[in-house]
Amino acid sequence: MPDPHPFKGIGLRTLSAVVLAAAAIAATLAGGASFLLLVGLGVALMAREWPELCLAGAGARPLWRPRPPLAAVGFVALAVLALGLLVAGRLREAIALAIAGALVVAAFAQGLSARDRLLLGLGLPYIIVPAAALLFIAADRQGSLTVLWLFAVVWTTDIGGYLAGKSIGGPKLAPAISPNKTWAGAIGGTLLAAATAAGFALVVRSADALHLALTGGILSMVAQAGDLLESGVKRHFAVKDSGSIIPGHGGIFDRVDGLLVAAPVLAALTASRGNLGYLWQ
């Protein structure tokens, strides 16, 4: 049965989303140092949030006072080193460090199960690989346009999913992982994202609307898988939100979970074509 008050509390959520979206769009359009700052800030916030999320199940909150666990300190230190490599344009080295660092962090995470130690360590590539992917995409002459297109696909996936899910209701998509998500929401999010993706062809005349729609639809489904992935991690650690930094949304991971998976997939697609601007040709 559909929720009789489906959009209750949407005001704060919408305001936060608009502010964040405006900042992301402005930084992307400005490019250069502004976009690098946007990505760097995201990495820094996630590097602080992930250990809190993974260690919350072990009763480690508040995590950073008075004496943070060695694994949390090591996680942040390795994330900062990887961020330095990203800033220097050494994307492959940053990814390699994140993967190797995952093993180091897992080894030093005492008092946790093997699975929880691995999840904590894997947060490093989970953060660094998408950041490297965004910088890789943005490096192209039309990189800002491609990044904005990706943002639009991910954001409209969330919007379409929320509106369709709340308005229509119906069978649950993955009740064991995310009880609020429905098949109606998944389909609505994909359709709106595909339509938004195709709409960019109205601005870029050389682009093929059908190709944009198909690629956008695929990335929308990937983004939803990323959403479920993060929901699964939160459910595993018995945490409702990944943090509380964003009013109405929770933590930074709660806002960018779809982007964290969609960005590497788009980067892989563009790399496989050997042409970062292939979407617009």
PDB file of C-alpha atoms in Angstrom:
ATOM      1  CA  MET A   1       0.000   0.000   0.000  1.00  0.00           C
ATOM      2  CA  PRO A   2       1.452   3.431  -0.914  1.00  0.00           C
ATOM      3  CA  ASP A   3       2.496   5.696   1.935  1.00  0.00           C
ATOM      4  CA  PRO A   4      -0.420   8.103   2.703  1.00  0.00           C
ATOM      5  CA  HIS A   5       2.117  10.852   3.429  1.00  0.00           C
ATOM      6  CA  PRO A   6       4.865   9.957   0.946  1.00  0.00           C
ATOM      7  CA  PHE A   7       6.753  13.245   0.889  1.00  0.00           C
ATOM      8  CA  LYS A   8       6.776  14.097   4.581  1.00  0.00           C
ATOM      9  CA  GLY A   9      10.136  15.583   5.601  1.00  0.00           C
ATOM     10  CA  ILE A  10      11.237  16.178   2.025  1.00  0.00           C
ATOM     11  CA  GLY A  11      11.941  19.893   2.592  1.00  0.00           C
ATOM     12  CA  LEU A  12      15.240  19.581   4.478  1.00  0.00           C
ATOM     13  CA  ARG A  13      16.357  16.746   2.229  1.00  0.00           C
ATOM     14  CA  THR A  14      15.651  18.816  -0.887  1.00  0.00           C
ATOM     15  CA  LEU A  15      17.388  21.920   0.471  1.00  0.00           C
ATOM     16  CA  SER A  16      20.528  19.958   1.327  1.00  0.00           C
ATOM     17  CA  ALA A  17      20.536  18.286  -2.080  1.00  0.00           C
ATOM     18  CA  VAL A  18      20.135  21.607  -3.915  1.00  0.00           C
ATOM     19  CA  VAL A  19      22.996  23.231  -1.996  1.00  0.00           C
ATOM     20  CA  LEU A  20      25.312  20.280  -2.575  1.00  0.00           C
ATOM     21  CA  ALA A  21      24.357  20.003  -6.236  1.00  0.00           C
ATOM     22  CA  ALA A  22      24.945  23.719  -6.811  1.00  0.00           C
ATOM     23  CA  ALA A  23      28.417  23.488  -5.231  1.00  0.00           C
ATOM     24  CA  ALA A  24      29.291  20.394  -7.286  1.00  0.00           C
ATOM     25  CA  ILE A  25      28.082  21.984 -10.540  1.00  0.00           C
ATOM     26  CA  ALA A  26      29.971  25.221  -9.877  1.00  0.00           C
ATOM     27  CA  ALA A  27      33.213  23.393  -9.102  1.00  0.00           C
ATOM     28  CA  THR A  28      32.845  21.155 -12.150  1.00  0.00           C
ATOM     29  CA  LEU A  29      32.188  24.061 -14.500  1.00  0.00           C
ATOM     30  CA  ALA A  30      35.139  25.976 -13.059  1.00  0.00           C
ATOM     31  CA  GLY A  31      37.341  22.914 -13.545  1.00  0.00           C
ATOM     32  CA  GLY A  32      41.023  22.827 -12.675  1.00  0.00           C
ATOM     33  CA  ALA A  33      41.797  23.524  -9.019  1.00  0.00           C
ATOM     34  CA  SER A  34      38.121  23.960  -8.141  1.00  0.00           C
ATOM     35  CA  PHE A  35      37.174  20.482  -9.324  1.00  0.00           C
ATOM     36  CA  LEU A  36      40.285  19.012  -7.707  1.00  0.00           C
ATOM     37  CA  LEU A  37      39.250  20.685  -4.449  1.00  0.00           C
ATOM     38  CA  LEU A  38      35.760  19.183  -4.758  1.00  0.00           C
ATOM     39  CA  VAL A  39      37.150  15.674  -5.239  1.00  0.00           C
ATOM     40  CA  GLY A  40      39.759  16.172  -2.509  1.00  0.00           C
ATOM     41  CA  LEU A  41      37.168  17.361  -0.011  1.00  0.00           C
ATOM     42  CA  GLY A  42      35.011  14.344  -0.794  1.00  0.00           C
ATOM     43  CA  VAL A  43      37.948  11.990  -0.260  1.00  0.00           C
ATOM     44  CA  ALA A  44      38.832  13.658   3.051  1.00  0.00           C
ATOM     45  CA  LEU A  45      35.277  13.467   4.400  1.00  0.00           C
ATOM     46  CA  MET A  46      34.845   9.851   3.353  1.00  0.00           C
ATOM     47  CA  ALA A  47      38.228   8.894   4.804  1.00  0.00           C
ATOM     48  CA  ARG A  48      37.050  10.133   8.169  1.00  0.00           C
ATOM     49  CA  GLU A  49      33.579   8.626   7.886  1.00  0.00           C
ATOM     50  CA  TRP A  50      34.399   5.083   6.729  1.00  0.00           C
ATOM     51  CA  PRO A  51      36.312   3.992   9.872  1.00  0.00           C
ATOM     52  CA  GLU A  52      33.454   5.345  12.004  1.00  0.00           C
ATOM     53  CA  LEU A  53      30.966   3.343   9.967  1.00  0.00           C
ATOM     54  CA  CYS A  54      32.944   0.107  10.089  1.00  0.00           C
ATOM     55  CA  LEU A  55      33.972   0.368  13.736  1.00  0.00           C
ATOM     56  CA  ALA A  56      30.561   1.437  15.023  1.00  0.00           C
ATOM     57  CA  GLY A  57      29.478  -2.192  15.170  1.00  0.00           C
ATOM     58  CA  ALA A  58      32.370  -2.864  17.557  1.00  0.00           C
ATOM     59  CA  GLY A  59      31.193  -0.075  19.869  1.00  0.00           C
ATOM     60  CA  ALA A  60      34.066   2.217  18.929  1.00  0.00           C
ATOM     61  CA  ARG A  61      32.086   5.496  18.779  1.00  0.00           C
ATOM     62  CA  PRO A  62      33.149   8.170  19.536  1.00  0.00           C
ATOM     63  CA  LEU A  63      36.021   6.968  17.410  1.00  0.00           C
ATOM     64  CA  TRP A  64      38.524   9.803  17.391  1.00  0.00           C
ATOM     65  CA  ARG A  65      38.617  10.680  21.102  1.00  0.00           C
ATOM     66  CA  PRO A  66      40.396  10.231  23.356  1.00  0.00           C
ATOM     67  CA  ARG A  67      42.562   7.664  21.556  1.00  0.00           C
ATOM     68  CA  PRO A  68      41.582   6.490  18.063  1.00  0.00           C
ATOM     69  CA  PRO A  69      42.328   2.894  17.030  1.00  0.00           C
ATOM     70  CA  LEU A  70      45.549   2.331  15.120  1.00  0.00           C
ATOM     71  CA  ALA A  71      43.621   0.974  12.127  1.00  0.00           C
ATOM     72  CA  ALA A  72      41.546   4.177  11.881  1.00  0.00           C
ATOM     73  CA  VAL A  73      44.644   6.376  12.055  1.00  0.00           C
ATOM     74  CA  GLY A  74      46.375   4.228   9.436  1.00  0.00           C
ATOM     75  CA  PHE A  75      43.309   4.363   7.203  1.00  0.00           C
ATOM     76  CA  VAL A  76      43.249   8.171   7.250  1.00  0.00           C
ATOM     77  CA  ALA A  77      47.015   8.420   6.750  1.00  0.00           C
ATOM     78  CA  LEU A  78      46.933   6.133   3.703  1.00  0.00           C
ATOM     79  CA  ALA A  79      43.941   8.002   2.296  1.00  0.00           C
ATOM     80  CA  VAL A  80      45.852  11.287   2.629  1.00  0.00           C
ATOM     81  CA  LEU A  81      48.874   9.787   0.858  1.00  0.00           C
ATOM     82  CA  ALA A  82      46.655   8.493  -1.941  1.00  0.00           C
ATOM     83  CA  LEU A  83      44.984  11.897  -2.192  1.00  0.00           C
ATOM     84  CA  GLY A  84      48.407  13.481  -2.585  1.00  0.00           C
ATOM     85  CA  LEU A  85      49.091  11.175  -5.519  1.00  0.00           C
ATOM     86  CA  LEU A  86      45.733  12.100  -7.059  1.00  0.00           C
ATOM     87  CA  VAL A  87      46.540  15.795  -6.754  1.00  0.00           C
ATOM     88  CA  ALA A  88      49.880  15.133  -8.445  1.00  0.00           C
ATOM     89  CA  GLY A  89      48.057  13.434 -11.320  1.00  0.00           C
ATOM     90  CA  ARG A  90      49.469   9.999 -10.505  1.00  0.00           C
ATOM     91  CA  LEU A  91      46.154   8.180 -10.666  1.00  0.00           C
ATOM     92  CA  ARG A  92      47.474   4.641 -11.157  1.00  0.00           C
ATOM     93  CA  GLU A  93      49.866   4.970  -8.243  1.00  0.00           C
ATOM     94  CA  ALA A  94      47.037   6.268  -6.038  1.00  0.00           C
ATOM     95  CA  ILE A  95      44.875   3.268  -6.907  1.00  0.00           C
ATOM     96  CA  ALA A  96      47.773   0.848  -6.301  1.00  0.00           C
ATOM     97  CA  LEU A  97      48.438   2.438  -2.911  1.00  0.00           C
ATOM     98  CA  ALA A  98      44.754   2.164  -1.982  1.00  0.00           C
ATOM     99  CA  ILE A  99      44.638  -1.532  -2.869  1.00  0.00           C
ATOM    100  CA  ALA A 100      47.852  -2.320  -0.999  1.00  0.00           C
ATOM    101  CA  GLY A 101      46.729  -0.107   1.867  1.00  0.00           C
ATOM    102  CA  ALA A 102      43.523  -2.094   2.216  1.00  0.00           C
ATOM    103  CA  LEU A 103      45.582  -5.134   3.203  1.00  0.00           C
ATOM    104  CA  VAL A 104      47.686  -3.108   5.636  1.00  0.00           C
ATOM    105  CA  VAL A 105      44.642  -1.603   7.367  1.00  0.00           C
ATOM    106  CA  ALA A 106      42.948  -5.003   7.594  1.00  0.00           C
ATOM    107  CA  ALA A 107      46.076  -6.463   9.187  1.00  0.00           C
ATOM    108  CA  PHE A 108      46.172  -3.782  11.894  1.00  0.00           C
ATOM    109  CA  ALA A 109      42.439  -3.816  12.681  1.00  0.00           C
ATOM    110  CA  GLN A 110      42.440  -5.664  15.975  1.00  0.00           C
ATOM    111  CA  GLY A 111      39.365  -6.916  17.790  1.00  0.00           C
ATOM    112  CA  LEU A 112      37.276  -7.383  14.632  1.00  0.00           C
ATOM    113  CA  SER A 113      36.187 -10.409  12.670  1.00  0.00           C
ATOM    114  CA  ALA A 114      38.088 -11.208   9.481  1.00  0.00           C
ATOM    115  CA  ARG A 115      35.128  -9.972   7.440  1.00  0.00           C
ATOM    116  CA  ASP A 116      34.925  -6.655   9.298  1.00  0.00           C
ATOM    117  CA  ARG A 117      38.663  -6.105   9.004  1.00  0.00           C
ATOM    118  CA  LEU A 118      38.438  -6.693   5.258  1.00  0.00           C
ATOM    119  CA  LEU A 119      35.479  -4.316   4.916  1.00  0.00           C
ATOM    120  CA  LEU A 120      37.380  -1.617   6.785  1.00  0.00           C
ATOM    121  CA  GLY A 121      40.426  -2.004   4.535  1.00  0.00           C
ATOM    122  CA  LEU A 122      38.395  -2.114   1.323  1.00  0.00           C
ATOM    123  CA  GLY A 123      37.131   1.357   2.137  1.00  0.00           C
ATOM    124  CA  LEU A 124      40.405   2.727   0.736  1.00  0.00           C
ATOM    125  CA  PRO A 125      39.885   1.584  -2.880  1.00  0.00           C
ATOM    126  CA  TYR A 126      36.146   2.228  -2.432  1.00  0.00           C
ATOM    127  CA  ILE A 127      37.041   5.901  -1.933  1.00  0.00           C
ATOM    128  CA  ILE A 128      40.155   6.361  -4.073  1.00  0.00           C
ATOM    129  CA  VAL A 129      39.149   4.478  -7.249  1.00  0.00           C
ATOM    130  CA  PRO A 130      36.026   6.644  -7.885  1.00  0.00           C
ATOM    131  CA  ALA A 131      38.021   9.805  -7.144  1.00  0.00           C
ATOM    132  CA  ALA A 132      40.658   8.741  -9.681  1.00  0.00           C
ATOM    133  CA  ALA A 133      37.888   7.898 -12.163  1.00  0.00           C
ATOM    134  CA  LEU A 134      36.361  11.365 -11.880  1.00  0.00           C
ATOM    135  CA  LEU A 135      39.731  13.042 -12.389  1.00  0.00           C
ATOM    136  CA  PHE A 136      40.415  10.758 -15.357  1.00  0.00           C
ATOM    137  CA  ILE A 137      37.092  11.692 -16.973  1.00  0.00           C
ATOM    138  CA  ALA A 138      37.509  15.396 -16.213  1.00  0.00           C
ATOM    139  CA  ALA A 139      40.937  15.520 -17.880  1.00  0.00           C
ATOM    140  CA  ASP A 140      39.385  15.430 -21.355  1.00  0.00           C
ATOM    141  CA  ARG A 141      38.643  18.601 -23.324  1.00  0.00           C
ATOM    142  CA  GLN A 142      34.943  17.914 -22.792  1.00  0.00           C
ATOM    143  CA  GLY A 143      35.510  16.408 -19.372  1.00  0.00           C
ATOM    144  CA  SER A 144      33.423  18.931 -17.446  1.00  0.00           C
ATOM    145  CA  LEU A 145      30.445  18.161 -19.683  1.00  0.00           C
ATOM    146  CA  THR A 146      30.883  14.417 -19.169  1.00  0.00           C
ATOM    147  CA  VAL A 147      31.143  14.790 -15.391  1.00  0.00           C
ATOM    148  CA  LEU A 148      28.033  16.975 -15.296  1.00  0.00           C
ATOM    149  CA  TRP A 149      26.218  14.386 -17.410  1.00  0.00           C
ATOM    150  CA  LEU A 150      27.257  11.667 -14.976  1.00  0.00           C
ATOM    151  CA  PHE A 151      26.100  13.764 -12.013  1.00  0.00           C
ATOM    152  CA  ALA A 152      22.753  14.321 -13.734  1.00  0.00           C
ATOM    153  CA  VAL A 153      22.318  10.584 -14.364  1.00  0.00           C
ATOM    154  CA  VAL A 154      23.074   9.662 -10.749  1.00  0.00           C
ATOM    155  CA  TRP A 155      20.999  12.477  -9.255  1.00  0.00           C
ATOM    156  CA  THR A 156      17.942  11.827 -11.395  1.00  0.00           C
ATOM    157  CA  THR A 157      18.219   8.141 -10.552  1.00  0.00           C
ATOM    158  CA  ASP A 158      17.795   9.108  -6.903  1.00  0.00           C
ATOM    159  CA  ILE A 159      15.006  11.576  -7.655  1.00  0.00           C
ATOM    160  CA  GLY A 160      13.071   9.236  -9.937  1.00  0.00           C
ATOM    161  CA  GLY A 161      13.521   6.345  -7.552  1.00  0.00           C
ATOM    162  CA  TYR A 162      12.325   8.362  -4.576  1.00  0.00           C
ATOM    163  CA  LEU A 163       9.291   9.817  -6.320  1.00  0.00           C
ATOM    164  CA  ALA A 164       8.195   6.580  -7.989  1.00  0.00           C
ATOM    165  CA  GLY A 165       8.874   4.487  -4.926  1.00  0.00           C
ATOM    166  CA  LYS A 166       6.952   6.761  -2.572  1.00  0.00           C
ATOM    167  CA  SER A 167       4.068   7.405  -4.961  1.00  0.00           C
ATOM    168  CA  ILE A 168       3.548   3.892  -6.328  1.00  0.00           C
ATOM    169  CA  GLY A 169       4.961   1.570  -3.704  1.00  0.00           C
ATOM    170  CA  GLY A 170       4.602  -2.097  -4.551  1.00  0.00           C
ATOM    171  CA  PRO A 171       6.977  -5.052  -4.286  1.00  0.00           C
ATOM    172  CA  LYS A 172      10.280  -4.498  -2.513  1.00  0.00           C
ATOM    173  CA  LEU A 173      13.491  -4.565  -4.526  1.00  0.00           C
ATOM    174  CA  ALA A 174      15.829  -6.004  -1.892  1.00  0.00           C
ATOM    175  CA  PRO A 175      14.026  -6.114   1.470  1.00  0.00           C
ATOM    176  CA  ALA A 176      16.868  -7.904   3.239  1.00  0.00           C
ATOM    177  CA  ILE A 177      19.260  -5.078   2.356  1.00  0.00           C
ATOM    178  CA  SER A 178      17.153  -1.934   1.958  1.00  0.00           C
ATOM    179  CA  PRO A 179      13.508  -2.384   3.046  1.00  0.00           C
ATOM    180  CA  ASN A 180      12.335   0.963   1.628  1.00  0.00           C
ATOM    181  CA  LYS A 181      13.418   0.395  -1.973  1.00  0.00           C
ATOM    182  CA  THR A 182      10.846  -0.911  -4.442  1.00  0.00           C
ATOM    183  CA  TRP A 183      10.852  -2.213  -8.002  1.00  0.00           C
ATOM    184  CA  ALA A 184       8.716   0.779  -8.964  1.00  0.00           C
ATOM    185  CA  GLY A 185      11.409   3.087  -7.605  1.00  0.00           C
ATOM    186  CA  ALA A 186      14.175   1.218  -9.429  1.00  0.00           C
ATOM    187  CA  ILE A 187      12.322   1.392 -12.743  1.00  0.00           C
ATOM    188  CA  GLY A 188      11.285   5.018 -12.215  1.00  0.00           C
ATOM    189  CA  GLY A 189      14.849   6.026 -11.395  1.00  0.00           C
ATOM    190  CA  THR A 190      16.243   4.270 -14.459  1.00  0.00           C
ATOM    191  CA  LEU A 191      13.671   5.789 -16.810  1.00  0.00           C
ATOM    192  CA  LEU A 192      14.162   9.326 -15.517  1.00  0.00           C
ATOM    193  CA  ALA A 193      17.948   8.971 -15.669  1.00  0.00           C
ATOM    194  CA  ALA A 194      17.802   7.642 -19.240  1.00  0.00           C
ATOM    195  CA  ALA A 195      15.536  10.520 -20.297  1.00  0.00           C
ATOM    196  CA  THR A 196      17.817  13.061 -18.629  1.00  0.00           C
ATOM    197  CA  ALA A 197      20.880  11.504 -20.256  1.00  0.00           C
ATOM    198  CA  ALA A 198      19.238  11.679 -23.684  1.00  0.00           C
ATOM    199  CA  GLY A 199      18.255  15.295 -23.052  1.00  0.00           C
ATOM    200  CA  PHE A 200      21.882  16.373 -23.257  1.00  0.00           C
ATOM    201  CA  ALA A 201      21.654  15.718 -27.004  1.00  0.00           C
ATOM    202  CA  LEU A 202      19.516  18.865 -27.211  1.00  0.00           C
ATOM    203  CA  VAL A 203      22.560  20.858 -26.125  1.00  0.00           C
ATOM    204  CA  VAL A 204      25.305  18.829 -27.811  1.00  0.00           C
ATOM    205  CA  ARG A 205      24.017  18.371 -31.354  1.00  0.00           C
ATOM    206  CA  SER A 206      26.761  15.904 -32.288  1.00  0.00           C
ATOM    207  CA  ALA A 207      25.604  13.441 -29.605  1.00  0.00           C
ATOM    208  CA  ASP A 208      23.262  10.535 -30.306  1.00  0.00           C
ATOM    209  CA  ALA A 209      20.250  10.697 -27.983  1.00  0.00           C
ATOM    210  CA  LEU A 210      19.632   6.953 -28.096  1.00  0.00           C
ATOM    211  CA  HIS A 211      23.233   6.175 -27.225  1.00  0.00           C
ATOM    212  CA  LEU A 212      23.133   8.633 -24.342  1.00  0.00           C
ATOM    213  CA  ALA A 213      19.862   7.136 -23.095  1.00  0.00           C
ATOM    214  CA  LEU A 214      21.175   3.558 -23.203  1.00  0.00           C
ATOM    215  CA  THR A 215      24.437   4.463 -21.493  1.00  0.00           C
ATOM    216  CA  GLY A 216      22.600   6.577 -18.941  1.00  0.00           C
ATOM    217  CA  GLY A 217      20.170   3.755 -18.232  1.00  0.00           C
ATOM    218  CA  ILE A 218      23.010   1.306 -17.668  1.00  0.00           C
ATOM    219  CA  LEU A 219      24.828   3.718 -15.354  1.00  0.00           C
ATOM    220  CA  SER A 220      21.567   4.330 -13.496  1.00  0.00           C
ATOM    221  CA  MET A 221      21.276   0.619 -12.739  1.00  0.00           C
ATOM    222  CA  VAL A 222      24.938   0.566 -11.718  1.00  0.00           C
ATOM    223  CA  ALA A 223      24.330   3.528  -9.397  1.00  0.00           C
ATOM    224  CA  GLN A 224      21.401   1.703  -7.804  1.00  0.00           C
ATOM    225  CA  ALA A 225      23.639  -1.310  -7.254  1.00  0.00           C
ATOM    226  CA  GLY A 226      26.081   1.039  -5.528  1.00  0.00           C
ATOM    227  CA  ASP A 227      23.264   2.312  -3.333  1.00  0.00           C
ATOM    228  CA  LEU A 228      22.392  -1.260  -2.347  1.00  0.00           C
ATOM    229  CA  LEU A 229      26.063  -2.018  -1.706  1.00  0.00           C
ATOM    230  CA  GLU A 230      26.361   0.793   0.805  1.00  0.00           C
ATOM    231  CA  SER A 231      23.009  -0.156   2.348  1.00  0.00           C
ATOM    232  CA  GLY A 232      24.317  -3.691   2.792  1.00  0.00           C
ATOM    233  CA  VAL A 233      27.412  -2.425   4.584  1.00  0.00           C
ATOM    234  CA  LYS A 234      25.317  -0.235   6.897  1.00  0.00           C
ATOM    235  CA  ARG A 235      22.951  -3.107   7.640  1.00  0.00           C
ATOM    236  CA  HIS A 236      25.918  -5.373   8.392  1.00  0.00           C
ATOM    237  CA  PHE A 237      27.243  -2.891  10.945  1.00  0.00           C
ATOM    238  CA  ALA A 238      23.721  -2.086  12.245  1.00  0.00           C
ATOM    239  CA  VAL A 239      24.026   1.607  11.360  1.00  0.00           C
ATOM    240  CA  LYS A 240      21.149   3.651   9.924  1.00  0.00           C
ATOM    241  CA  ASP A 241      23.281   6.359   8.276  1.00  0.00           C
ATOM    242  CA  SER A 242      26.951   6.467   7.391  1.00  0.00           C
ATOM    243  CA  GLY A 243      27.244   9.755   9.288  1.00  0.00           C
ATOM    244  CA  SER A 244      25.389  12.937  10.148  1.00  0.00           C
ATOM    245  CA  ILE A 245      27.225  15.675   8.269  1.00  0.00           C
ATOM    246  CA  ILE A 246      24.473  16.306   5.678  1.00  0.00           C
ATOM    247  CA  PRO A 247      21.083  17.429   7.065  1.00  0.00           C
ATOM    248  CA  GLY A 248      18.295  15.167   5.832  1.00  0.00           C
ATOM    249  CA  HIS A 249      20.694  12.721   4.172  1.00  0.00           C
ATOM    250  CA  GLY A 250      23.076  11.438   6.835  1.00  0.00           C
ATOM    251  CA  GLY A 251      26.687  10.995   5.866  1.00  0.00           C
ATOM    252  CA  ILE A 252      28.683  11.678   2.743  1.00  0.00           C
ATOM    253  CA  PHE A 253      28.462   8.027   1.671  1.00  0.00           C
ATOM    254  CA  ASP A 254      24.674   8.239   1.854  1.00  0.00           C
ATOM    255  CA  ARG A 255      24.822  11.022  -0.741  1.00  0.00           C
ATOM    256  CA  VAL A 256      27.429   9.636  -3.156  1.00  0.00           C
ATOM    257  CA  ASP A 257      26.986   5.856  -2.898  1.00  0.00           C
ATOM    258  CA  GLY A 258      25.694   5.562  -6.471  1.00  0.00           C
ATOM    259  CA  LEU A 259      28.413   7.828  -7.868  1.00  0.00           C
ATOM    260  CA  LEU A 260      31.142   5.754  -6.220  1.00  0.00           C
ATOM    261  CA  VAL A 261      30.258   2.819  -8.468  1.00  0.00           C
ATOM    262  CA  ALA A 262      29.007   4.647 -11.566  1.00  0.00           C
ATOM    263  CA  ALA A 263      32.136   6.803 -11.970  1.00  0.00           C
ATOM    264  CA  PRO A 264      34.588   3.885 -12.330  1.00  0.00           C
ATOM    265  CA  VAL A 265      32.232   2.134 -14.766  1.00  0.00           C
ATOM    266  CA  LEU A 266      32.009   5.246 -16.958  1.00  0.00           C
ATOM    267  CA  ALA A 267      35.792   5.676 -16.758  1.00  0.00           C
ATOM    268  CA  ALA A 268      36.240   2.056 -17.848  1.00  0.00           C
ATOM    269  CA  LEU A 269      33.828   2.563 -20.752  1.00  0.00           C
ATOM    270  CA  THR A 270      35.654   5.657 -21.948  1.00  0.00           C
ATOM    271  CA  ALA A 271      39.061   4.011 -21.542  1.00  0.00           C
ATOM    272  CA  SER A 272      37.921   0.985 -23.527  1.00  0.00           C
ATOM    273  CA  ARG A 273      36.944   3.284 -26.391  1.00  0.00           C
ATOM    274  CA  GLY A 274      40.280   5.071 -26.292  1.00  0.00           C
ATOM    275  CA  ASN A 275      38.405   8.363 -26.466  1.00  0.00           C
ATOM    276  CA  LEU A 276      37.250  10.205 -23.348  1.00  0.00           C
ATOM    277  CA  GLY A 277      34.803  12.294 -25.354  1.00  0.00           C
ATOM    278  CA  TYR A 278      33.103   9.384 -27.146  1.00  0.00           C
ATOM    279  CA  LEU A 279      29.715  10.179 -25.612  1.00  0.00           C
ATOM    280  CA  TRP A 280      29.501  13.397 -27.600  1.00  0.00           C
ATOM    281  CA  GLN A 281      30.534  12.095 -31.024  1.00  0.00           C
TER     282      GLN A 281
END
